[in-house]
Coordinates of C-alpha atoms in Angstrom, one line a residue:
Chain A
M1 CA 22.9 -14.9 22.0
G2 CA 23.7 -14.4 25.6
E3 CA 25.9 -12.0 27.5
R4 CA 29.7 -12.3 27.9
V5 CA 30.9 -11.5 31.4
G6 CA 34.0 -12.0 33.5
L7 CA 33.0 -14.6 36.0
E8 CA 34.4 -17.1 38.4
V9 CA 34.0 -20.6 36.8
S10 CA 32.3 -22.0 40.0
L11 CA 29.7 -19.2 39.8
A12 CA 29.2 -20.0 36.1
V13 CA 28.3 -23.6 37.1
S14 CA 25.8 -22.2 39.6
E15 CA 24.4 -20.0 36.8
A16 CA 24.0 -23.0 34.6
V17 CA 22.0 -24.8 37.3
K18 CA 19.8 -21.7 37.7
L19 CA 19.3 -21.5 33.9
A20 CA 18.4 -25.2 33.9
R21 CA 15.7 -24.4 36.5
A22 CA 16.8 -27.2 39.0
D23 CA 14.1 -28.1 41.4
V24 CA 16.2 -29.6 44.2
I25 CA 19.8 -28.9 45.3
A26 CA 21.2 -31.0 48.1
A27 CA 24.8 -30.4 48.9
Y28 CA 27.5 -30.2 51.6
P29 CA 30.2 -27.6 51.2
I30 CA 33.8 -28.8 50.5
T31 CA 36.8 -27.0 49.1
P32 CA 37.3 -26.3 46.2
Q33 CA 33.6 -26.8 45.2
T34 CA 32.1 -24.6 48.0
H35 CA 31.5 -21.5 45.8
I36 CA 29.1 -23.5 43.5
V37 CA 26.7 -24.4 46.2
E38 CA 27.2 -21.3 48.3
E39 CA 26.0 -19.3 45.2
L40 CA 23.1 -21.6 44.6
S41 CA 21.9 -21.4 48.2
Q42 CA 22.1 -17.6 47.9
M43 CA 20.1 -17.7 44.7
V44 CA 17.4 -19.8 46.4
A45 CA 17.4 -17.5 49.5
D46 CA 17.1 -14.4 47.3
G47 CA 14.2 -16.0 45.4
D48 CA 16.2 -15.9 42.1
L49 CA 15.9 -19.7 41.8
D50 CA 12.7 -21.5 42.6
A51 CA 14.3 -24.6 44.1
E52 CA 14.4 -26.5 47.3
Y53 CA 17.9 -26.2 48.8
V54 CA 18.4 -29.1 51.2
M55 CA 21.1 -28.6 53.8
V56 CA 22.5 -32.0 54.8
E57 CA 25.1 -33.2 57.3
S58 CA 27.3 -35.0 54.9
E59 CA 27.9 -35.8 51.2
H60 CA 26.5 -39.3 51.8
S61 CA 23.3 -37.6 52.8
A62 CA 23.6 -35.1 50.0
M63 CA 23.6 -37.9 47.4
S64 CA 20.9 -39.8 49.2
A65 CA 18.7 -36.7 49.2
C66 CA 19.4 -36.2 45.5
C67 CA 18.3 -39.8 44.8
G68 CA 15.1 -39.2 46.7
A69 CA 14.4 -36.0 44.9
A70 CA 15.2 -37.5 41.4
A71 CA 12.9 -40.4 42.3
V72 CA 9.9 -38.1 42.7
G73 CA 10.7 -36.5 39.4
A74 CA 12.6 -33.4 40.5
R75 CA 15.5 -32.0 38.4
T76 CA 18.3 -32.5 40.9
F77 CA 21.8 -31.1 41.3
T78 CA 24.7 -31.4 43.7
A79 CA 28.3 -30.6 43.7
T80 CA 31.3 -32.0 45.6
A81 CA 35.0 -32.8 45.6
S82 CA 37.6 -35.2 46.9
Q83 CA 36.7 -36.7 50.3
G84 CA 33.1 -35.6 49.7
L85 CA 32.9 -37.6 46.5
A86 CA 34.5 -40.5 48.2
L87 CA 31.9 -40.3 51.0
M88 CA 29.2 -40.5 48.4
H89 CA 30.7 -43.6 46.9
E90 CA 28.1 -46.2 47.7
V91 CA 25.2 -43.9 46.9
L92 CA 26.7 -43.1 43.5
F93 CA 26.0 -46.7 42.5
I94 CA 22.4 -46.4 43.8
A95 CA 21.8 -43.3 41.6
S96 CA 23.0 -45.1 38.5
G97 CA 21.5 -48.4 39.4
L98 CA 18.1 -46.8 40.0
R99 CA 18.5 -44.9 36.7
L100 CA 18.1 -41.5 38.4
P101 CA 19.2 -38.5 36.3
V102 CA 21.0 -36.6 39.0
V103 CA 23.5 -34.0 37.8
M104 CA 26.7 -33.3 39.8
A105 CA 29.6 -31.0 39.4
V106 CA 32.9 -32.2 40.8
A107 CA 35.7 -29.6 41.4
N108 CA 38.4 -32.3 41.2
R109 CA 40.7 -32.4 44.2
A110 CA 43.3 -34.8 45.5
L111 CA 42.4 -37.5 48.1
S112 CA 43.9 -37.7 51.6
A113 CA 46.3 -38.7 53.1
P114 CA 48.2 -36.5 53.3
I115 CA 45.5 -33.9 53.5
S116 CA 45.5 -31.9 50.2
I117 CA 42.9 -29.3 49.4
W118 CA 44.5 -28.9 45.9
G119 CA 43.6 -30.2 42.6
D120 CA 44.0 -33.5 40.8
Q121 CA 41.7 -36.1 39.3
S122 CA 42.1 -38.9 41.9
D123 CA 38.6 -38.3 43.2
V124 CA 36.7 -38.9 39.9
M125 CA 39.0 -41.8 38.9
S126 CA 38.1 -43.6 42.1
E127 CA 34.4 -43.4 40.9
R128 CA 35.2 -44.3 37.3
D129 CA 33.1 -47.5 37.5
S130 CA 30.1 -46.0 39.3
G131 CA 27.9 -46.0 36.2
W132 CA 27.7 -42.2 35.8
I133 CA 28.2 -40.3 32.6
Q134 CA 31.4 -38.4 33.1
L135 CA 32.5 -35.3 31.3
F136 CA 35.6 -33.1 31.7
A137 CA 35.7 -29.3 31.1
E138 CA 38.7 -27.4 30.0
T139 CA 37.3 -23.9 30.2
G140 CA 34.7 -22.0 32.2
Q141 CA 32.5 -21.8 29.1
E142 CA 32.6 -25.5 28.8
A143 CA 31.8 -26.0 32.5
L144 CA 28.7 -23.9 32.1
D145 CA 27.7 -25.5 28.8
L146 CA 28.3 -29.1 29.9
T147 CA 26.2 -28.5 33.1
I148 CA 23.2 -27.5 31.0
Q149 CA 23.8 -30.3 28.6
A150 CA 24.2 -32.8 31.4
F151 CA 20.6 -32.4 32.5
K152 CA 19.3 -33.0 28.9
I153 CA 21.5 -36.0 28.4
A154 CA 20.7 -37.5 31.9
E155 CA 17.0 -37.0 31.6
D156 CA 16.6 -38.4 28.1
R157 CA 14.3 -41.4 28.3
R158 CA 16.8 -43.5 26.3
V159 CA 19.5 -42.7 29.0
L160 CA 18.1 -42.0 32.5
L161 CA 21.5 -42.1 34.1
P162 CA 23.2 -39.6 36.4
A163 CA 25.8 -37.3 34.9
E164 CA 28.9 -35.7 36.3
V165 CA 30.8 -32.6 35.1
N166 CA 34.4 -32.5 36.2
I167 CA 36.1 -29.1 36.6
D168 CA 39.7 -29.1 37.9
G169 CA 39.7 -27.7 41.5
F170 CA 41.3 -24.2 41.6
T171 CA 42.9 -24.5 38.2
L172 CA 39.5 -24.1 36.7
S173 CA 37.0 -23.7 39.6
H174 CA 38.5 -20.6 41.0
V175 CA 39.5 -18.9 37.7
V176 CA 37.8 -15.7 36.7
E177 CA 37.5 -15.6 32.9
P178 CA 35.2 -14.4 30.2
I179 CA 32.1 -16.6 29.9
V180 CA 29.0 -16.2 27.7
I181 CA 25.9 -16.6 29.9
P182 CA 23.0 -17.9 27.6
G183 CA 19.6 -16.3 27.8
Q184 CA 16.9 -18.0 29.9
E185 CA 14.6 -18.4 26.9
E186 CA 17.2 -20.1 24.9
V187 CA 18.0 -22.5 27.7
D188 CA 14.3 -23.1 28.3
S189 CA 13.8 -24.1 24.6
F190 CA 16.9 -26.3 24.7
L191 CA 16.0 -27.9 28.0
P192 CA 12.3 -28.3 28.6
P193 CA 11.1 -29.5 32.1
Y194 CA 12.0 -33.0 33.1
E195 CA 9.3 -35.5 32.3
P196 CA 10.0 -38.6 34.3
Q197 CA 8.6 -41.9 33.2
V198 CA 8.1 -43.5 36.6
I199 CA 8.1 -41.6 39.9
L200 CA 7.6 -42.3 43.6
D201 CA 4.1 -41.3 44.3
P202 CA 1.9 -42.3 47.3
E203 CA -1.1 -42.2 45.0
K204 CA 0.4 -44.7 42.6
P205 CA 2.8 -46.7 44.7
V206 CA 5.8 -48.3 43.0
T207 CA 8.9 -49.9 44.6
M208 CA 12.3 -48.6 43.6
G209 CA 15.4 -50.4 44.6
P210 CA 14.1 -53.8 45.7
V211 CA 16.4 -56.8 46.1
G212 CA 17.9 -58.0 42.8
F213 CA 18.0 -61.8 43.1
P214 CA 20.6 -63.8 41.3
E215 CA 18.1 -64.6 38.6
L216 CA 17.8 -60.9 37.7
Y217 CA 20.9 -59.0 38.9
T218 CA 23.0 -59.8 35.8
E219 CA 20.3 -58.8 33.4
I220 CA 19.7 -55.5 35.2
K221 CA 23.4 -54.8 35.1
K222 CA 23.6 -55.6 31.4
Q223 CA 20.6 -53.2 30.9
Q224 CA 22.3 -50.5 32.9
N225 CA 25.6 -50.9 31.0
E226 CA 23.7 -50.8 27.7
A227 CA 22.0 -47.6 28.8
L228 CA 25.4 -46.1 29.5
L229 CA 26.9 -47.2 26.2
G230 CA 23.8 -46.1 24.4
S231 CA 24.0 -42.7 26.0
Y232 CA 26.8 -42.1 23.5
E233 CA 24.5 -41.5 20.6
V234 CA 22.2 -39.3 22.8
I235 CA 25.2 -37.2 23.9
L236 CA 26.2 -36.6 20.2
E237 CA 22.6 -35.7 19.5
V238 CA 22.4 -33.3 22.4
W239 CA 25.7 -31.7 21.4
D240 CA 24.4 -31.2 17.8
R241 CA 21.2 -29.6 19.1
F242 CA 23.3 -27.4 21.5
A243 CA 25.5 -26.3 18.5
E244 CA 22.3 -25.3 16.6
S245 CA 21.0 -23.3 19.5
F246 CA 24.2 -21.8 21.0
G247 CA 26.8 -22.1 18.2
R248 CA 29.3 -23.9 20.3
K249 CA 30.3 -27.4 19.1
Y250 CA 31.3 -30.3 21.3
R251 CA 32.7 -33.7 20.5
P252 CA 33.7 -36.6 22.8
V253 CA 37.4 -36.0 21.8
E254 CA 38.7 -32.6 20.9
H255 CA 41.5 -32.3 18.4
Y256 CA 44.1 -29.5 18.4
R257 CA 46.7 -29.3 15.7
T258 CA 46.5 -33.0 15.1
E259 CA 46.9 -32.8 11.3
D260 CA 50.1 -34.6 10.4
A261 CA 51.0 -34.9 14.1
E262 CA 53.5 -37.6 14.9
I263 CA 53.2 -37.3 18.7
L264 CA 49.9 -36.7 20.3
I265 CA 49.3 -35.6 23.8
N266 CA 46.1 -37.0 25.4
M267 CA 44.6 -35.7 28.6
A268 CA 41.5 -34.3 30.1
G269 CA 40.6 -31.1 32.0
A270 CA 41.9 -27.6 32.4
M271 CA 45.6 -28.4 32.1
S272 CA 44.9 -29.2 28.4
G273 CA 44.9 -25.5 27.9
T274 CA 48.6 -25.3 28.9
A275 CA 49.2 -28.3 26.7
R276 CA 47.8 -26.3 23.7
I277 CA 50.4 -23.6 24.3
A278 CA 53.1 -26.2 24.6
V279 CA 51.9 -27.7 21.2
D280 CA 52.0 -24.2 19.7
M281 CA 55.6 -23.7 20.9
M282 CA 56.8 -27.1 19.7
R283 CA 55.1 -26.6 16.3
E284 CA 57.1 -23.4 16.0
T285 CA 60.3 -25.4 16.3
G286 CA 59.1 -27.8 13.6
K287 CA 58.0 -30.6 15.9
K288 CA 54.9 -32.4 14.7
V289 CA 52.9 -32.4 17.9
G290 CA 49.1 -32.3 18.6
L291 CA 46.6 -32.7 21.4
I292 CA 43.6 -34.9 21.7
R293 CA 41.6 -33.9 24.7
T294 CA 39.2 -36.4 26.3
R295 CA 36.0 -34.6 27.1
L296 CA 33.8 -37.6 27.4
W297 CA 35.3 -40.1 29.9
R298 CA 32.2 -42.4 30.5
P299 CA 31.0 -43.8 28.2
Y300 CA 34.5 -44.0 26.8
P301 CA 34.7 -42.9 23.2
F302 CA 36.5 -46.0 21.8
D303 CA 35.9 -45.3 18.1
E304 CA 36.7 -41.6 18.3
I305 CA 40.0 -42.4 20.2
R306 CA 40.9 -45.0 17.6
N307 CA 40.3 -42.6 14.8
A308 CA 42.0 -39.8 16.6
V309 CA 45.4 -41.6 16.8
K310 CA 45.4 -42.8 13.2
G311 CA 48.7 -41.9 11.6
A312 CA 50.4 -40.9 14.8
K313 CA 53.6 -42.6 15.8
A314 CA 53.0 -42.1 19.5
V315 CA 50.5 -41.0 22.1
A316 CA 51.7 -39.5 25.3
V317 CA 48.9 -39.8 27.9
V318 CA 49.0 -37.4 30.8
D319 CA 47.0 -38.4 33.9
R320 CA 46.3 -36.3 37.0
A321 CA 45.8 -39.5 39.0
L322 CA 47.8 -42.6 39.9
S323 CA 46.5 -46.1 40.0
F324 CA 48.7 -47.5 42.8
G325 CA 50.4 -50.7 41.9
G326 CA 48.9 -50.7 38.5
Q327 CA 49.9 -49.4 35.1
G328 CA 50.1 -45.8 36.2
G329 CA 47.4 -43.5 34.8
P330 CA 43.8 -44.6 34.5
M331 CA 43.3 -42.6 31.3
C332 CA 46.4 -44.3 29.8
S333 CA 45.2 -47.8 30.7
E334 CA 41.9 -47.0 29.0
L335 CA 43.5 -45.7 25.8
R336 CA 45.9 -48.6 25.7
S337 CA 43.0 -51.0 25.9
A338 CA 41.1 -49.2 23.2
L339 CA 44.1 -49.4 20.8
Y340 CA 45.1 -53.0 21.7
P341 CA 42.9 -54.7 19.0
L342 CA 44.2 -52.5 16.2
A343 CA 46.7 -54.1 13.8
E344 CA 48.6 -50.8 13.4
K345 CA 48.8 -48.7 16.5
P346 CA 51.0 -46.0 17.9
V347 CA 53.4 -46.4 20.8
V348 CA 51.6 -45.3 24.0
T349 CA 53.6 -43.6 26.8
S350 CA 52.1 -42.8 30.2
Y351 CA 52.8 -39.8 32.4
I352 CA 51.5 -38.8 35.8
A353 CA 51.5 -35.1 36.5
G354 CA 49.7 -32.4 38.4
L355 CA 49.0 -34.4 41.6
G356 CA 47.7 -32.6 44.7
G357 CA 47.9 -29.1 43.1
R358 CA 51.4 -29.5 41.5
D359 CA 51.5 -27.3 38.5
I360 CA 51.9 -28.7 35.0
T361 CA 54.0 -26.2 33.0
V362 CA 54.6 -25.7 29.3
E363 CA 58.1 -27.1 30.0
N364 CA 56.6 -30.3 31.6
F365 CA 54.7 -30.9 28.3
Q366 CA 57.9 -30.3 26.3
T367 CA 59.7 -32.8 28.5
I368 CA 56.9 -35.4 28.0
V369 CA 57.0 -35.0 24.2
E370 CA 60.8 -35.3 24.2
D371 CA 60.7 -38.4 26.4
T372 CA 58.1 -39.9 24.1
G373 CA 60.4 -39.1 21.1
D374 CA 63.1 -40.9 23.0
V375 CA 60.9 -44.0 23.5
L376 CA 60.1 -43.9 19.7
A377 CA 63.8 -43.9 19.0
N378 CA 65.2 -46.2 21.6
G379 CA 62.3 -48.5 22.6
P380 CA 60.1 -48.7 25.7
R381 CA 61.4 -48.4 29.2
E382 CA 59.3 -48.2 32.4
E383 CA 55.5 -48.6 32.4
Y384 CA 55.0 -44.9 33.3
K385 CA 56.8 -41.9 34.4
M386 CA 56.0 -39.3 37.1
I387 CA 56.7 -35.8 35.9
G388 CA 58.2 -33.0 38.0
V389 CA 59.1 -35.2 40.9
R390 CA 61.8 -33.7 43.2
E391 CA 64.4 -36.4 43.9
Chain B
M1 CA 53.2 -16.2 19.7
I2 CA 51.7 -15.0 22.9
K3 CA 53.4 -11.6 22.5
L4 CA 50.5 -9.6 23.8
L5 CA 50.2 -11.4 27.1
K6 CA 50.8 -9.5 30.3
E7 CA 51.3 -11.5 33.5
I8 CA 50.8 -10.1 37.0
R9 CA 51.7 -11.9 40.3
I10 CA 50.2 -10.6 43.6
H11 CA 51.9 -11.5 46.9
G12 CA 50.2 -10.9 50.1
R13 CA 49.0 -12.5 53.3
G14 CA 45.7 -14.3 54.0
G15 CA 43.1 -11.7 54.8
Q16 CA 44.6 -8.9 52.7
G17 CA 42.2 -9.4 49.8
N18 CA 44.8 -10.8 47.4
V19 CA 42.4 -12.9 45.4
T20 CA 39.9 -10.1 45.3
A21 CA 42.6 -7.8 44.0
S22 CA 43.4 -10.2 41.2
E23 CA 39.7 -10.4 40.3
F24 CA 39.4 -6.6 40.2
L25 CA 42.3 -6.4 37.8
A26 CA 40.8 -9.2 35.6
E27 CA 37.3 -7.7 35.6
A28 CA 38.6 -4.2 34.8
A29 CA 40.8 -5.6 31.9
F30 CA 37.8 -7.4 30.7
A31 CA 35.6 -4.3 30.9
D32 CA 38.3 -2.6 28.8
G33 CA 37.6 -5.1 26.0
L34 CA 40.6 -7.4 26.7
Y35 CA 40.7 -11.0 27.7
A36 CA 41.7 -11.7 31.2
Q37 CA 42.1 -14.6 33.6
S38 CA 42.7 -14.5 37.4
F39 CA 43.3 -17.3 39.8
P40 CA 44.6 -17.9 43.3
M41 CA 47.2 -20.2 44.7
F42 CA 46.1 -20.9 48.2
G43 CA 48.2 -22.2 51.1
S44 CA 46.0 -23.7 53.7
E45 CA 43.5 -20.9 54.1
R46 CA 44.3 -18.9 57.2
H47 CA 44.9 -15.3 58.1
G48 CA 48.5 -14.1 57.8
A49 CA 49.9 -17.0 55.7
P50 CA 51.5 -16.0 52.4
V51 CA 49.1 -16.0 49.5
T52 CA 49.8 -15.7 45.8
A53 CA 47.3 -14.7 43.2
F54 CA 47.8 -14.5 39.4
V55 CA 46.4 -12.4 36.6
R56 CA 46.8 -12.7 32.9
I57 CA 45.7 -10.1 30.5
S58 CA 45.7 -10.4 26.7
D59 CA 44.1 -9.2 23.6
R60 CA 43.4 -12.8 22.7
P61 CA 41.6 -15.7 24.4
I62 CA 43.9 -17.1 27.1
R63 CA 44.3 -20.9 27.1
L64 CA 47.5 -21.1 29.3
R65 CA 46.6 -22.2 32.8
S66 CA 49.9 -22.9 34.5
Q67 CA 51.0 -20.6 37.4
I68 CA 53.0 -17.5 36.5
Y69 CA 56.7 -17.9 36.8
E70 CA 58.0 -14.9 34.7
P71 CA 55.7 -12.1 35.5
D72 CA 55.8 -8.6 33.9
Y73 CA 54.5 -7.2 37.1
V74 CA 54.7 -8.1 40.8
V75 CA 52.4 -6.5 43.4
V76 CA 53.5 -6.8 47.0
Q77 CA 50.7 -6.2 49.4
D78 CA 52.8 -6.8 52.5
A79 CA 56.4 -5.6 52.6
S80 CA 57.3 -8.0 55.4
L81 CA 57.1 -10.8 52.7
F82 CA 60.5 -9.6 51.4
A83 CA 62.0 -11.3 54.5
G84 CA 60.9 -14.8 53.7
T85 CA 59.7 -15.0 50.1
D86 CA 61.5 -14.3 46.9
V87 CA 58.7 -12.1 45.6
L88 CA 60.9 -10.9 42.7
E89 CA 61.5 -14.5 41.5
G90 CA 61.3 -14.7 37.7
L91 CA 60.3 -11.0 37.2
K92 CA 61.2 -10.1 33.7
D93 CA 64.0 -7.6 33.1
G94 CA 62.5 -4.1 33.1
G95 CA 59.6 -5.6 35.1
L96 CA 57.7 -3.5 37.6
V97 CA 57.2 -4.1 41.3
V98 CA 54.6 -2.3 43.3
I99 CA 55.1 -2.3 47.1
N100 CA 52.8 -1.3 49.9
T101 CA 55.1 0.6 52.2
S102 CA 55.7 4.0 53.7
R103 CA 59.4 3.3 53.8
P104 CA 61.8 4.7 51.2
I105 CA 62.4 2.6 48.1
S106 CA 66.1 2.3 48.9
D107 CA 65.2 0.1 51.9
F108 CA 64.2 -2.7 49.6
K109 CA 67.5 -3.2 47.6
I110 CA 65.6 -3.9 44.4
P111 CA 68.1 -4.9 41.6
E112 CA 68.6 -2.3 39.0
E113 CA 67.0 -4.3 36.2
F114 CA 63.6 -3.8 37.7
R115 CA 61.4 -0.7 38.1
V116 CA 59.9 -0.1 41.5
V117 CA 57.1 2.1 42.9
T118 CA 55.8 2.3 46.4
V119 CA 52.5 3.4 47.9
P120 CA 51.6 3.7 51.6
A121 CA 48.5 1.7 51.1
T122 CA 47.9 0.7 54.7
E123 CA 48.2 4.3 55.9
L124 CA 45.8 5.5 53.2
A125 CA 43.3 2.8 54.0
L126 CA 43.3 3.6 57.7
E127 CA 43.0 7.3 57.0
I128 CA 40.3 7.3 54.3
V129 CA 38.4 4.0 54.7
G130 CA 39.0 3.6 58.4
K131 CA 39.9 -0.1 57.9
P132 CA 43.1 -1.7 56.7
I133 CA 41.5 -2.7 53.3
I134 CA 44.5 -2.3 51.0
N135 CA 43.7 -4.3 47.9
T136 CA 41.7 -1.6 46.1
I137 CA 44.5 0.9 46.9
M138 CA 47.1 -1.5 45.5
V139 CA 45.3 -2.1 42.3
G140 CA 45.0 1.7 41.9
A141 CA 48.7 2.1 42.4
F142 CA 49.3 -0.8 39.9
A143 CA 47.0 0.9 37.3
S144 CA 48.8 4.2 37.7
A145 CA 52.3 2.7 37.6
S146 CA 51.7 0.2 34.8
G147 CA 49.3 2.0 32.6
E148 CA 47.7 -1.4 31.8
I149 CA 44.3 -0.7 33.4
R150 CA 42.2 2.4 33.2
L151 CA 41.2 4.0 36.5
D152 CA 37.5 4.4 35.6
T153 CA 37.0 0.8 34.7
L154 CA 38.7 -0.2 37.9
E155 CA 36.4 2.1 39.8
K156 CA 33.4 0.4 38.1
S157 CA 34.6 -3.1 39.1
I158 CA 35.0 -2.0 42.7
R159 CA 31.7 -0.2 42.8
D160 CA 30.0 -3.3 41.4
R161 CA 31.4 -5.4 44.2
Y162 CA 31.1 -2.9 47.0
P163 CA 28.1 -0.7 46.3
G164 CA 27.5 2.0 48.9
E165 CA 29.6 3.9 51.3
L166 CA 32.4 1.5 51.8
G167 CA 33.0 1.2 48.0
E168 CA 32.9 5.0 47.6
K169 CA 35.5 5.4 50.3
E170 CA 37.7 2.8 48.7
I171 CA 37.5 4.5 45.4
V172 CA 38.6 7.8 47.0
A173 CA 41.6 6.0 48.5
M174 CA 42.3 4.3 45.3
R175 CA 42.3 7.6 43.4
Q176 CA 44.8 9.0 46.0
A177 CA 47.0 6.0 45.5
F178 CA 46.8 6.5 41.7
E179 CA 48.2 10.0 42.3
K180 CA 50.6 9.3 45.1
V181 CA 52.6 6.4 43.6
E182 CA 56.2 7.1 44.1
G183 CA 59.1 5.9 41.9
A184 CA 59.7 5.1 38.3
K185 CA 56.3 4.8 36.5
R186 CA 55.8 2.8 33.3

């Protein structure tokens, strides 16, 4: 059932891409993602991975090359972060609009200015509406597993959409921790070669990406959205199949000590691990606190979220991104919208933390839960709060 | 609840192999059948700038991912950091600090509640390896003084990363450090 090794999470993602037998990798290095593609280029150079490694001059070109490769039916991977993802912006919409199953790892990092090489989730939140399937990992094991799963989900004929695996920069990408590397045969049986439906082929010419006149554009976008919403069932199916093969179970929302919880913390990514420890500590003092971790961000798991908060008095949403001039955290806005139609719903509080590499400590989570308790007792105050600000 | 968690903070300067040192410790702990986690906190990546790296070792899976504020151990790869950084910040009472220096321990004015050991890692490196590669020597000194990591598993993790002559020289230097550590052990 695979071998457990101590491995840097970035390299575990590279290993996943190798196990998935990617055909084409086109990438441009950027901190904190660099180790992923550096390792992949080494694997290709050493002959350990039979793939085409395309060196490009920018992330815009990287994603463009990925689109081309996926269009001819290649299993395609790239990785980026921060400004690199921002530079890909327009091409991300082309990948999803052309229904190309590109898989991308994003080692989440803050956006400039000021220049920050450190982690937060502003980069992915700026691409929230790009039509990609978006997943968040908490651990190195999950980063590896989600990467393998992402190919199977993206390439499914009922889906045919690009998929993105988010791993928090440094906080996850640069961590060395124990990870089970699955065997090649097991992965091969879980993830057979990609069988594209339509490809670019000079022998049988087709046009991809023509003009979408007003008579058609709306219908195409509706189709695309239905494909993304419909990917939900496929994702669940792939996760069930993965659990059968590898024994590790995945759900769109992960619950931790939510039984009888009055206050739930909701967040995504690696810092959820620290939230778990905070939950344990608060539980020891008799506080009824739990964690619901968002693993699947797009398509948003509306029903799972609605079910997850049933019975809770409050949900404290912790975002590692700030929507300037808006309601605060993008994850919080989404959760609030999901709960709005419910007749009975918990109070929702919004917190921004962990921007640009600022740590989120166990104490920060305790403060967040105490503050939410205060809102429950004394009523709402500001729209959102920034945690750990030095003033 | 997390009683069996040990936390190590490594202070050094860019180019001294601080992150690699943290990875050696994590890999060796892992090879000893424990759970381990190591991660860096980079400044802007440049030679000479202060760098901090963290290691957690536990007999259970480690979910905590915040930085380390109250370490059990502090490893100081460059003694000049004492001038500008509070390397002992948050060190637990009875905690151990391992310093790369050939100066006497008394020069460092370490408060009494801490244990301290020194090792002349830079000298050993220049003498045995012929290059100022100190991180392997410092992890050897740490293993000796703390008793948390076995020397042979540490050797294996170094040999895996640096196969050949360089690795073997480093292992010789590390063994000497293991023997030569001065001060209050354990």
